């Protein structure tokens, strides 16, 4: 397996500097990761730094709370794509999900997917805040809305990815969609546990450390 191609090399800290973004982009080129995942204000810099490579630029929308309006998420998505984003990771409206307003959820995801066009849309569920039934319903809403992936976590809430959540998400969406495990994946063993459970992408800030451990 090309383990490096599972990795979205991630830096979403609010105090990240230009040099930090350039560093993770250069690391992503060195290890040929699938993408770098950065905040929207850094999409242009990441795109410029990655020029000439096949590493994609991923960014986050409605991050990290998911509580902005649908219109705001759509406009943020359009802006990110205009700046050069190849992939969009959007946070669902968690409160509407907890209210079981899945029609709202599906409509919002559909609107963001429409703004994405052919670009990949990953839907962040924040599974640590949801019951199993809510995870299943959010996965089905994402699938019905045309999203390409469901994703476990922002990494900014009470916990990150779990094998249980990834397994449940994979069982729900079937083989047609991607599943991204993100948040708290620190080493190769944890990453492989997620992949075995059904993850097809790993969001991690420790991608370089993981790759170095494979070469020892």
XYZ file of N, CA, C and O in Angstrom:
864
model
N 0.838 -1.204 0.000
C 0.000 0.000 0.000
C 0.871 1.250 0.000
O 1.952 1.266 0.583
N 0.404 2.297 -0.653
C 1.092 3.591 -0.612
C 0.547 4.372 0.578
O -0.351 5.201 0.448
N 1.119 4.101 1.738
C 0.591 4.693 2.963
C 0.614 6.215 2.910
O -0.297 6.877 3.422
N 1.621 6.784 2.280
C 1.735 8.250 2.211
C 0.511 8.887 1.564
O 0.132 10.018 1.889
N -0.131 8.150 0.638
C -1.280 8.701 -0.082
C -2.576 8.654 0.733
O -3.612 9.128 0.271
N -2.502 8.106 1.920
C -3.635 8.185 2.842
C -3.622 9.496 3.642
O -4.629 9.842 4.263
N -2.484 10.189 3.633
C -2.277 11.284 4.584
C -2.688 12.644 4.028
O -2.213 13.077 2.978
N -3.567 13.330 4.773
C -3.788 14.766 4.620
C -2.931 15.442 5.683
O -3.265 15.417 6.876
N -1.807 16.003 5.276
C -0.832 16.600 6.204
C -1.413 17.921 6.710
O -1.622 18.857 5.917
N -1.676 17.999 7.992
C -2.595 19.007 8.519
C -1.931 19.992 9.468
O -1.174 19.598 10.359
N -2.250 21.275 9.274
C -1.878 22.324 10.229
C -3.017 23.341 10.279
O -3.180 24.145 9.363
N -3.791 23.286 11.362
C -4.960 24.160 11.505
C -4.886 25.036 12.749
O -5.877 25.654 13.132
N -3.715 25.101 13.357
C -3.563 25.935 14.552
C -3.796 27.403 14.205
O -3.324 27.884 13.163
N -4.494 28.140 15.077
C -4.788 29.539 14.759
C -3.562 30.441 14.766
O -3.604 31.534 14.203
N -2.475 29.995 15.398
C -1.259 30.821 15.457
C -0.191 30.359 14.474
O 0.977 30.722 14.590
N -0.582 29.564 13.478
C 0.365 29.133 12.447
C 0.864 30.341 11.656
O 0.098 31.261 11.355
N 2.137 30.321 11.315
C 2.762 31.412 10.562
C 3.021 30.963 9.121
O 2.967 29.770 8.804
N 3.326 31.933 8.271
C 3.632 31.612 6.871
C 4.702 30.526 6.780
O 4.575 29.580 5.989
N 5.752 30.664 7.579
C 6.862 29.710 7.513
C 6.410 28.307 7.911
O 6.936 27.307 7.413
N 5.428 28.231 8.804
C 4.910 26.921 9.213
C 4.140 26.254 8.073
O 4.251 25.040 7.866
N 3.362 27.063 7.363
C 2.618 26.540 6.219
C 3.580 26.087 5.128
O 3.418 25.003 4.536
N 4.580 26.887 4.854
C 5.572 26.519 3.840
C 6.291 25.231 4.241
O 6.576 24.379 3.389
N 6.543 25.069 5.535
C 7.223 23.870 6.026
C 6.390 22.619 5.780
O 6.900 21.613 5.269
N 5.100 22.662 6.117
C 4.297 21.451 5.923
C 4.077 21.156 4.440
O 3.971 19.998 4.048
N 4.047 22.212 3.632
C 3.923 21.994 2.180
C 5.172 21.318 1.630
O 5.079 20.387 0.814
N 6.332 21.761 2.086
C 7.577 21.147 1.626
C 7.698 19.711 2.132
O 8.199 18.832 1.419
N 7.223 19.462 3.347
C 7.195 18.086 3.862
C 6.257 17.215 3.025
O 6.568 16.058 2.723
N 5.113 17.783 2.682
C 4.142 17.036 1.878
C 4.720 16.682 0.513
O 4.474 15.581 -0.012
N 5.484 17.601 -0.068
C 6.145 17.305 -1.338
C 7.202 16.215 -1.164
O 7.313 15.309 -1.994
N 7.955 16.306 -0.079
C 9.022 15.325 0.171
C 8.461 13.913 0.302
O 9.023 12.955 -0.253
N 7.349 13.786 1.028
C 6.771 12.454 1.284
C 5.627 12.121 0.321
O 5.060 11.041 0.403
N 5.317 13.037 -0.573
C 4.257 12.847 -1.570
C 2.932 12.458 -0.910
O 2.278 11.482 -1.292
N 2.552 13.251 0.108
C 1.265 13.032 0.763
C 0.130 13.367 -0.200
O 0.324 14.032 -1.212
N -1.063 12.919 0.147
C -2.224 13.195 -0.697
C -2.526 14.685 -0.743
O -2.813 15.236 -1.808
N -2.504 15.332 0.436
C -2.821 16.764 0.469
C -2.176 17.414 1.683
O -1.671 16.739 2.585
N -2.220 18.738 1.688
C -2.046 19.500 2.919
C -3.411 20.091 3.269
O -4.178 20.461 2.378
N -3.717 20.143 4.553
C -4.973 20.718 5.010
C -4.669 21.939 5.868
O -4.036 21.816 6.924
N -5.098 23.102 5.395
C -4.779 24.373 6.050
C -6.043 25.217 6.178
O -7.052 24.956 5.508
N -5.987 26.222 7.014
C -7.101 27.163 7.137
C -7.239 27.977 5.844
O -6.271 28.159 5.097
N -8.450 28.482 5.566
C -8.708 29.147 4.282
C -7.766 30.309 3.955
O -7.443 30.520 2.778
N -7.320 31.035 4.963
C -6.448 32.189 4.696
C -5.094 31.764 4.133
O -4.353 32.606 3.607
N -4.772 30.480 4.223
C -3.475 29.998 3.751
C -3.563 29.185 2.455
O -2.566 28.626 2.013
N -4.739 29.129 1.852
C -4.881 28.339 0.627
C -3.973 28.865 -0.480
O -3.288 28.092 -1.159
N -3.949 30.174 -0.680
C -3.113 30.743 -1.749
C -1.643 30.419 -1.533
O -0.931 30.050 -2.477
N -1.163 30.559 -0.301
C 0.245 30.288 -0.002
C 0.553 28.814 -0.216
O 1.590 28.469 -0.789
N -0.340 27.945 0.239
C -0.124 26.509 0.056
C -0.090 26.155 -1.432
O 0.761 25.379 -1.884
N -1.011 26.710 -2.190
C -1.064 26.438 -3.631
C 0.239 26.872 -4.302
O 0.791 26.141 -5.148
N 0.724 28.030 -3.929
C 1.970 28.554 -4.502
C 3.151 27.668 -4.136
O 4.001 27.339 -4.978
N 3.215 27.260 -2.865
C 4.343 26.459 -2.385
C 4.342 25.066 -2.994
O 5.404 24.469 -3.213
N 3.165 24.539 -3.281
C 3.040 23.180 -3.820
C 3.081 23.132 -5.350
O 2.965 22.054 -5.935
N 3.252 24.280 -5.979
C 3.255 24.352 -7.437
C 4.262 23.370 -8.027
O 5.405 23.287 -7.585
N 3.822 22.591 -9.009
C 4.698 21.625 -9.643
C 4.643 20.245 -9.025
O 5.237 19.302 -9.563
N 3.937 20.102 -7.906
C 3.774 18.791 -7.275
C 2.349 18.303 -7.519
O 1.499 19.044 -8.004
N 2.079 17.051 -7.151
C 0.707 16.559 -7.260
C 0.012 16.511 -5.910
O -1.039 15.885 -5.762
N 0.586 17.182 -4.913
C -0.045 17.287 -3.592
C -1.203 18.275 -3.674
O -1.046 19.395 -4.176
N -2.361 17.863 -3.209
C -3.558 18.699 -3.264
C -3.603 19.683 -2.104
O -2.969 19.476 -1.068
N -4.382 20.747 -2.291
C -4.637 21.716 -1.215
C -6.055 21.491 -0.700
O -7.030 21.606 -1.439
N -6.139 21.166 0.572
C -7.412 20.968 1.254
C -7.609 22.087 2.257
O -6.644 22.552 2.876
N -8.836 22.548 2.415
C -9.111 23.562 3.431
C -10.411 23.236 4.155
O -11.164 22.355 3.741
N -10.637 23.952 5.258
C -11.786 23.678 6.133
C -12.796 24.824 6.055
O -12.429 25.988 5.934
N -14.069 24.455 6.149
C -15.169 25.403 6.003
C -16.091 25.304 7.225
O -16.390 24.207 7.687
N -16.523 26.454 7.747
C -17.360 26.455 8.938
C -16.617 25.905 10.139
O -17.220 25.336 11.044
N -15.336 26.097 10.153
C -14.442 25.453 11.111
C -14.192 26.334 12.330
O -14.021 27.527 12.182
N -14.127 25.761 13.540
C -14.307 24.344 13.874
C -15.692 23.987 14.426
O -15.952 22.830 14.713
N -16.577 24.956 14.573
C -17.840 24.702 15.274
C -18.981 24.261 14.369
O -19.948 23.661 14.834
N -18.917 24.615 13.083
C -19.990 24.266 12.168
C -21.238 25.111 12.324
O -22.277 24.806 11.735
N -21.137 26.169 13.109
C -22.333 26.913 13.504
C -22.626 28.137 12.649
O -23.562 28.889 12.942
N -21.855 28.344 11.589
C -22.162 29.450 10.678
C -23.345 29.068 9.787
O -23.734 27.904 9.714
N -23.910 30.041 9.125
C -25.075 29.786 8.279
C -24.674 29.033 7.015
O -23.502 29.026 6.617
N -25.647 28.433 6.381
C -25.402 27.754 5.107
C -24.831 28.727 4.087
O -23.881 28.400 3.360
N -25.404 29.921 4.029
C -24.919 30.921 3.065
C -23.452 31.239 3.312
O -22.659 31.353 2.360
N -23.063 31.376 4.584
C -21.673 31.683 4.913
C -20.759 30.534 4.479
O -19.662 30.764 3.940
N -21.195 29.296 4.698
C -20.388 28.141 4.296
C -20.235 28.071 2.781
O -19.155 27.757 2.271
N -21.295 28.370 2.076
C -21.239 28.354 0.611
C -20.272 29.424 0.099
O -19.435 29.156 -0.783
N -20.376 30.621 0.640
C -19.498 31.709 0.191
C -18.050 31.433 0.568
O -17.130 31.733 -0.204
N -17.840 30.852 1.748
C -16.489 30.493 2.173
C -15.905 29.434 1.240
O -14.722 29.485 0.889
N -16.741 28.502 0.830
C -16.314 27.461 -0.105
C -15.925 28.072 -1.450
O -14.868 27.744 -2.015
N -16.771 28.955 -1.974
C -16.474 29.601 -3.261
C -15.165 30.380 -3.191
O -14.354 30.351 -4.129
N -14.958 31.095 -2.100
C -13.732 31.873 -1.920
C -12.508 30.968 -1.878
O -11.477 31.259 -2.500
N -12.613 29.852 -1.147
C -11.487 28.925 -1.032
C -11.138 28.312 -2.386
O -9.958 28.174 -2.739
N -12.153 27.954 -3.146
C -11.922 27.376 -4.476
C -11.293 28.418 -5.402
O -10.373 28.114 -6.177
N -11.750 29.635 -5.298
C -11.173 30.721 -6.101
C -9.696 30.933 -5.772
O -8.902 31.311 -6.638
N -9.339 30.663 -4.501
C -7.942 30.809 -4.071
C -7.089 29.602 -4.441
O -5.865 29.644 -4.296
N -7.735 28.514 -4.878
C -6.977 27.361 -5.340
C -7.213 26.060 -4.603
O -6.487 25.081 -4.832
N -8.201 25.995 -3.726
C -8.456 24.764 -2.971
C -8.923 23.643 -3.893
O -9.765 23.858 -4.771
N -8.374 22.461 -3.681
C -8.767 21.273 -4.441
C -9.804 20.440 -3.704
O -10.591 19.726 -4.328
N -9.777 20.494 -2.375
C -10.685 19.714 -1.542
C -11.235 20.583 -0.419
O -10.527 21.452 0.105
N -12.490 20.330 -0.059
C -13.176 21.099 0.976
C -13.626 20.149 2.084
O -14.296 19.152 1.832
N -13.228 20.466 3.321
C -13.689 19.726 4.499
C -14.617 20.642 5.289
O -14.149 21.587 5.941
N -15.916 20.393 5.234
C -16.886 21.273 5.909
C -17.396 20.634 7.193
O -17.595 19.427 7.268
N -17.605 21.466 8.206
C -18.178 21.004 9.470
C -19.700 21.128 9.392
O -20.229 22.168 9.003
N -20.394 20.048 9.761
C -21.853 20.098 9.769
C -22.346 21.027 10.879
O -21.610 21.378 11.801
N -23.613 21.397 10.787
C -24.260 22.119 11.872
C -24.614 21.088 12.953
O -25.584 20.346 12.832
N -23.784 21.036 13.974
C -23.916 19.992 14.992
C -25.200 20.162 15.798
O -25.873 19.180 16.133
N -25.578 21.393 16.087
C -26.797 21.615 16.868
C -28.028 21.133 16.118
O -28.926 20.502 16.698
N -28.081 21.390 14.798
C -29.215 20.902 14.010
C -29.224 19.373 13.967
O -30.285 18.733 13.940
N -28.032 18.787 13.954
C -27.933 17.328 13.978
C -28.453 16.769 15.299
O -29.188 15.773 15.318
N -28.074 17.423 16.395
C -28.551 16.978 17.714
C -30.065 17.170 17.841
O -30.722 16.455 18.607
N -30.622 18.115 17.097
C -32.081 18.314 17.066
C -32.766 17.336 16.102
O -33.988 17.339 15.966
N -31.940 16.537 15.419
C -32.421 15.543 14.452
C -33.124 16.194 13.256
O -34.019 15.609 12.659
N -32.644 17.387 12.927
C -33.163 18.086 11.754
C -32.295 17.708 10.556
O -31.501 18.503 10.045
N -32.440 16.472 10.117
C -31.566 15.943 9.081
C -31.877 16.519 7.702
O -31.027 16.501 6.808
N -33.084 17.041 7.546
C -33.424 17.714 6.293
C -32.569 18.966 6.128
O -32.062 19.254 5.031
N -32.398 19.725 7.225
C -31.511 20.899 7.212
C -30.098 20.469 6.840
O -29.427 21.102 6.005
N -29.645 19.407 7.477
C -28.289 18.923 7.275
C -28.047 18.557 5.808
O -27.065 18.993 5.203
N -28.960 17.788 5.252
C -28.812 17.363 3.862
C -28.854 18.562 2.913
O -28.068 18.634 1.954
N -29.729 19.497 3.176
C -29.844 20.684 2.328
C -28.560 21.513 2.380
O -28.087 22.013 1.350
N -27.995 21.665 3.577
C -26.766 22.457 3.705
C -25.595 21.783 3.000
O -24.839 22.435 2.269
N -25.433 20.489 3.208
C -24.345 19.758 2.559
C -24.492 19.825 1.042
O -23.512 20.027 0.313
N -25.725 19.693 0.563
C -25.990 19.765 -0.874
C -25.596 21.121 -1.440
O -25.026 21.211 -2.542
N -25.870 22.183 -0.694
C -25.522 23.540 -1.143
C -24.008 23.720 -1.231
O -23.494 24.327 -2.187
N -23.292 23.183 -0.256
C -21.832 23.288 -0.282
C -21.261 22.423 -1.404
O -20.325 22.825 -2.101
N -21.843 21.235 -1.596
C -21.371 20.374 -2.687
C -21.593 21.053 -4.036
O -20.740 20.957 -4.940
N -22.700 21.724 -4.197
C -22.961 22.447 -5.443
C -21.880 23.495 -5.675
O -21.405 23.678 -6.806
N -21.462 24.181 -4.600
C -20.398 25.182 -4.710
C -19.056 24.527 -5.032
O -18.210 25.126 -5.688
N -18.864 23.290 -4.588
C -17.615 22.560 -4.850
C -17.516 22.098 -6.292
O -16.401 21.947 -6.813
N -18.644 21.818 -6.902
C -18.610 21.250 -8.245
C -17.955 19.879 -8.240
O -18.328 19.014 -7.449
N -16.958 19.690 -9.085
C -16.285 18.392 -9.196
C -15.232 18.181 -8.112
O -14.675 17.084 -8.011
N -14.969 19.187 -7.321
C -13.959 19.039 -6.265
C -14.486 18.176 -5.126
O -15.677 18.090 -4.892
N -13.567 17.559 -4.427
C -13.926 16.639 -3.349
C -14.473 17.388 -2.143
O -13.867 18.360 -1.670
N -15.622 16.926 -1.643
C -16.210 17.461 -0.422
C -16.184 16.391 0.657
O -16.736 15.303 0.486
N -15.543 16.714 1.781
C -15.546 15.846 2.953
C -16.394 16.520 4.030
O -16.236 17.720 4.291
N -17.264 15.761 4.658
C -18.202 16.298 5.642
C -17.753 15.884 7.043
O -17.724 14.689 7.363
N -17.391 16.865 7.861
C -16.907 16.599 9.219
C -18.102 16.483 10.163
O -18.864 17.436 10.340
N -18.229 15.311 10.799
C -19.385 15.046 11.651
C -19.171 15.446 13.113
O -20.136 15.676 13.830
N -17.936 15.499 13.553
C -17.593 15.680 14.984
C -18.265 14.575 15.809
O -19.149 14.792 16.630
N -17.832 13.350 15.539
C -18.486 12.158 16.076
C -18.492 12.094 17.597
O -19.382 11.465 18.186
N -17.528 12.732 18.241
C -17.479 12.689 19.709
C -18.687 13.375 20.346
O -18.989 13.136 21.524
N -19.388 14.207 19.599
C -20.548 14.925 20.126
C -21.872 14.272 19.717
O -22.940 14.756 20.097
N -21.807 13.174 18.964
C -23.010 12.550 18.415
C -23.202 11.137 18.959
O -22.232 10.439 19.267
N -24.451 10.729 19.037
C -24.766 9.335 19.345
C -24.555 8.491 18.094
O -24.413 9.024 16.981
N -24.550 7.179 18.252
C -24.395 6.304 17.088
C -25.513 6.545 16.075
O -25.261 6.592 14.861
N -26.738 6.694 16.548
C -27.862 6.942 15.639
C -27.680 8.253 14.886
O -28.018 8.345 13.694
N -27.152 9.266 15.560
C -26.925 10.559 14.918
C -25.782 10.475 13.899
O -25.834 11.113 12.848
N -24.758 9.679 14.207
C -23.668 9.468 13.256
C -24.207 8.816 11.979
O -23.898 9.240 10.865
N -25.019 7.789 12.154
C -25.606 7.097 11.005
C -26.449 8.067 10.179
O -26.331 8.126 8.943
N -27.303 8.847 10.850
C -28.176 9.786 10.138
C -27.364 10.854 9.411
O -27.693 11.223 8.271
N -26.298 11.350 10.040
C -25.455 12.370 9.406
C -24.713 11.789 8.203
O -24.533 12.464 7.181
N -24.291 10.531 8.307
C -23.644 9.866 7.171
C -24.612 9.731 6.002
O -24.253 9.978 4.841
N -25.844 9.336 6.290
C -26.841 9.164 5.231
C -27.194 10.500 4.589
O -27.359 10.582 3.363
N -27.289 11.558 5.408
C -27.549 12.896 4.863
C -26.404 13.321 3.941
O -26.629 13.903 2.875
N -25.169 13.032 4.348
C -23.996 13.370 3.530
C -24.012 12.614 2.215
O -23.730 13.173 1.151
N -24.357 11.335 2.287
C -24.410 10.504 1.087
C -25.508 10.984 0.146
O -25.293 11.128 -1.070
N -26.680 11.256 0.699
C -27.803 11.728 -0.115
C -27.513 13.075 -0.773
O -28.023 13.366 -1.857
N -26.702 13.894 -0.099
C -26.388 15.231 -0.601
C -25.266 15.234 -1.627
O -24.945 16.284 -2.190
N -24.651 14.081 -1.866
C -23.622 13.990 -2.892
C -22.203 14.232 -2.421
O -21.298 14.418 -3.250
N -21.976 14.232 -1.108
C -20.616 14.406 -0.590
C -19.752 13.220 -0.994
O -20.246 12.125 -1.264
N -18.446 13.449 -1.017
C -17.509 12.403 -1.425
C -16.950 11.604 -0.251
O -16.592 10.441 -0.403
N -16.860 12.257 0.907
C -16.323 11.635 2.114
C -17.174 12.032 3.314
O -17.794 13.104 3.326
N -17.142 11.199 4.340
C -17.492 11.623 5.692
C -16.217 11.560 6.527
O -15.352 10.707 6.299
N -16.113 12.473 7.476
C -14.895 12.639 8.268
C -15.268 12.683 9.745
O -16.276 13.270 10.114
N -14.435 12.094 10.579
C -14.800 11.950 11.990
C -14.827 13.262 12.760
O -15.784 13.539 13.483
N -13.776 14.080 12.620
C -13.522 15.083 13.659
C -12.786 16.307 13.139
O -12.086 16.249 12.117
N -12.930 17.395 13.898
C -12.128 18.594 13.640
C -10.767 18.519 14.312
O -9.827 19.182 13.889
N -10.680 17.752 15.394
C -9.483 17.760 16.227
C -9.513 18.869 17.259
O -8.564 19.035 18.028
N -10.615 19.623 17.294
C -10.731 20.762 18.214
C -11.828 20.554 19.257
O -12.143 21.478 20.002
N -12.425 19.366 19.306
C -13.494 19.121 20.270
C -13.002 18.194 21.377
O -11.811 18.138 21.659
N -13.905 17.442 21.991
C -13.560 16.684 23.191
C -12.689 15.471 22.916
O -11.959 15.017 23.797
N -12.769 14.912 21.704
C -11.875 13.827 21.305
C -11.888 13.719 19.792
O -12.666 14.388 19.118
N -11.013 12.853 19.281
C -10.884 12.720 17.830
C -11.464 11.424 17.314
O -12.470 10.923 17.810
N -10.794 10.870 16.317
C -11.272 9.659 15.657
C -11.196 8.456 16.585
O -10.280 8.342 17.403
N -12.162 7.564 16.440
C -12.137 6.278 17.129
C -12.403 5.174 16.114
O -13.062 5.397 15.088
N -11.921 3.991 16.403
C -12.166 2.847 15.533
C -13.661 2.570 15.452
O -14.191 2.253 14.375
N -14.348 2.718 16.571
C -15.791 2.479 16.587
C -16.513 3.404 15.612
O -17.359 2.958 14.820
N -16.189 4.687 15.672
C -16.859 5.651 14.798
C -16.546 5.380 13.331
O -17.436 5.423 12.470
N -15.289 5.094 13.028
C -14.900 4.822 11.638
C -15.605 3.575 11.117
O -16.107 3.560 9.984
N -15.674 2.542 11.940
C -16.368 1.313 11.548
C -17.837 1.590 11.244
O -18.386 1.122 10.230
N -18.477 2.356 12.116
C -19.893 2.682 11.938
C -20.115 3.511 10.676
O -21.071 3.272 9.912
N -19.237 4.465 10.446
C -19.346 5.311 9.257
C -19.175 4.493 7.986
O -19.936 4.647 7.026
N -18.195 3.605 7.970
C -17.975 2.764 6.786
C -19.170 1.845 6.548
O -19.626 1.687 5.402
N -19.693 1.249 7.592
C -20.858 0.374 7.445
C -22.052 1.149 6.878
O -22.828 0.611 6.090
N -22.164 2.410 7.249
C -23.318 3.209 6.838
C -23.208 3.687 5.394
O -24.169 3.596 4.625
N -22.047 4.193 5.008
C -21.922 4.777 3.665
C -21.590 3.742 2.607
O -21.738 4.003 1.406
N -21.157 2.553 3.017
C -20.801 1.531 2.054
C -19.503 1.852 1.336
O -18.757 2.752 1.744
N -19.228 1.158 0.226
C -17.953 1.333 -0.473
C -17.904 2.547 -1.388
O -16.845 2.882 -1.913
N -19.044 3.210 -1.578
C -19.099 4.284 -2.574
C -18.424 5.568 -2.113
O -17.976 6.366 -2.944
N -18.356 5.801 -0.815
C -17.810 7.050 -0.284
C -16.498 6.808 0.457
O -16.226 5.706 0.927
N -15.712 7.884 0.579
C -14.519 7.830 1.404
C -14.864 8.076 2.861
O -15.877 8.700 3.183
N -14.006 7.585 3.744
C -14.110 7.856 5.182
C -12.761 8.384 5.642
O -11.727 7.733 5.431
N -12.779 9.565 6.257
C -11.540 10.173 6.737
C -11.512 10.154 8.259
O -12.425 10.643 8.913
N -10.459 9.558 8.812
C -10.236 9.541 10.254
C -9.287 10.680 10.592
O -8.178 10.750 10.069
N -9.738 11.567 11.452
C -8.948 12.760 11.750
C -9.051 13.098 13.225
O -10.114 12.980 13.832
N -7.939 13.517 13.804
C -7.917 13.898 15.210
C -7.411 12.770 16.085
O -8.062 11.737 16.213
N -6.224 12.940 16.632
C -5.695 11.965 17.579
C -5.006 10.763 16.972
O -4.749 9.784 17.668
N -4.705 10.814 15.668
C -3.959 9.722 15.033
C -2.482 10.104 15.065
O -2.036 10.950 14.298
N -1.735 9.465 15.959
C -0.377 9.923 16.247
C 0.722 9.036 15.700
O 1.872 9.459 15.601
N 0.395 7.776 15.394
C 1.446 6.851 14.971
C 0.902 5.862 13.949
O -0.295 5.833 13.653
N 1.804 5.048 13.419
C 1.436 4.115 12.361
C 0.408 3.098 12.832
O -0.518 2.752 12.089
N 0.565 2.610 14.061
C -0.366 1.609 14.574
C -1.781 2.174 14.657
O -2.761 1.498 14.280
N -1.911 3.399 15.144
C -3.230 4.032 15.225
C -3.799 4.272 13.826
O -4.995 4.059 13.588
N -2.948 4.702 12.906
C -3.404 4.943 11.536
C -3.878 3.649 10.892
O -4.931 3.612 10.237
N -3.138 2.565 11.086
C -3.518 1.288 10.483
C -4.806 0.739 11.095
O -5.596 0.091 10.401
N -5.024 1.018 12.374
C -6.279 0.596 13.005
C -7.459 1.294 12.342
O -8.517 0.682 12.113
N -7.290 2.573 12.004
C -8.345 3.326 11.321
C -8.556 2.810 9.895
O -9.699 2.668 9.436
N -7.461 2.515 9.211
C -7.559 2.011 7.838
C -8.229 0.638 7.823
O -9.086 0.350 6.979
N -7.869 -0.206 8.769
C -8.485 -1.529 8.877
C -9.985 -1.411 9.142
O -10.785 -2.215 8.641
N -10.365 -0.372 9.915
C -11.782 -0.150 10.233
C -12.561 0.422 9.052
O -13.796 0.439 9.072
N -11.846 0.911 8.030
C -12.533 1.411 6.845
C -12.138 2.795 6.382
O -12.701 3.301 5.406
N -11.184 3.426 7.045
C -10.748 4.765 6.632
C -9.958 4.691 5.330
O -9.135 3.788 5.143
N -10.227 5.638 4.444
C -9.479 5.741 3.193
C -8.625 7.005 3.143
O -7.913 7.236 2.169
N -8.701 7.793 4.191
C -7.863 8.983 4.325
C -7.614 9.212 5.819
O -8.511 8.979 6.649
N -6.422 9.694 6.142
C -6.043 9.989 7.516
C -5.636 11.456 7.601
O -4.720 11.886 6.894
N -6.326 12.224 8.444
C -5.929 13.607 8.696
C -5.055 13.658 9.918
O -5.478 13.232 11.005
N -3.825 14.127 9.764
C -2.890 14.096 10.892
C -1.833 15.179 10.753
O -1.414 15.504 9.640
N -1.410 15.689 11.893
C -0.277 16.620 11.909
C 1.037 15.870 12.103
O 2.110 16.473 12.038
N 0.952 14.572 12.340
C 2.145 13.758 12.642
C 2.551 12.867 11.467
O 3.214 11.850 11.652
N 2.144 13.237 10.254
C 2.437 12.421 9.088
C 3.922 12.166 8.879
O 4.331 11.049 8.531
N 4.731 13.179 9.097
C 6.184 13.013 8.901
C 6.744 12.027 9.911
O 7.529 11.130 9.562
N 6.340 12.162 11.169
C 6.833 11.246 12.220
C 6.411 9.819 11.905
O 7.187 8.865 12.112
N 5.194 9.646 11.405
C 4.705 8.320 11.037
C 5.564 7.743 9.903
O 5.992 6.591 9.950
N 5.832 8.545 8.880
C 6.626 8.065 7.754
C 8.047 7.728 8.175
O 8.612 6.719 7.725
N 8.615 8.527 9.050
C 9.989 8.250 9.538
C 10.024 6.941 10.307
O 11.010 6.195 10.222
N 8.963 6.661 11.060
C 8.930 5.429 11.848
C 8.887 4.192 10.937
O 9.348 3.113 11.323
N 8.348 4.354 9.731
C 8.272 3.238 8.800
C 9.637 2.908 8.200
O 9.862 1.783 7.742
N 10.518 3.897 8.202
C 11.821 3.719 7.563
C 12.909 3.289 8.542
O 14.068 3.157 8.160
N 12.530 3.092 9.796
C 13.519 2.689 10.795
C 13.771 1.187 10.707
O 12.892 0.423 10.360
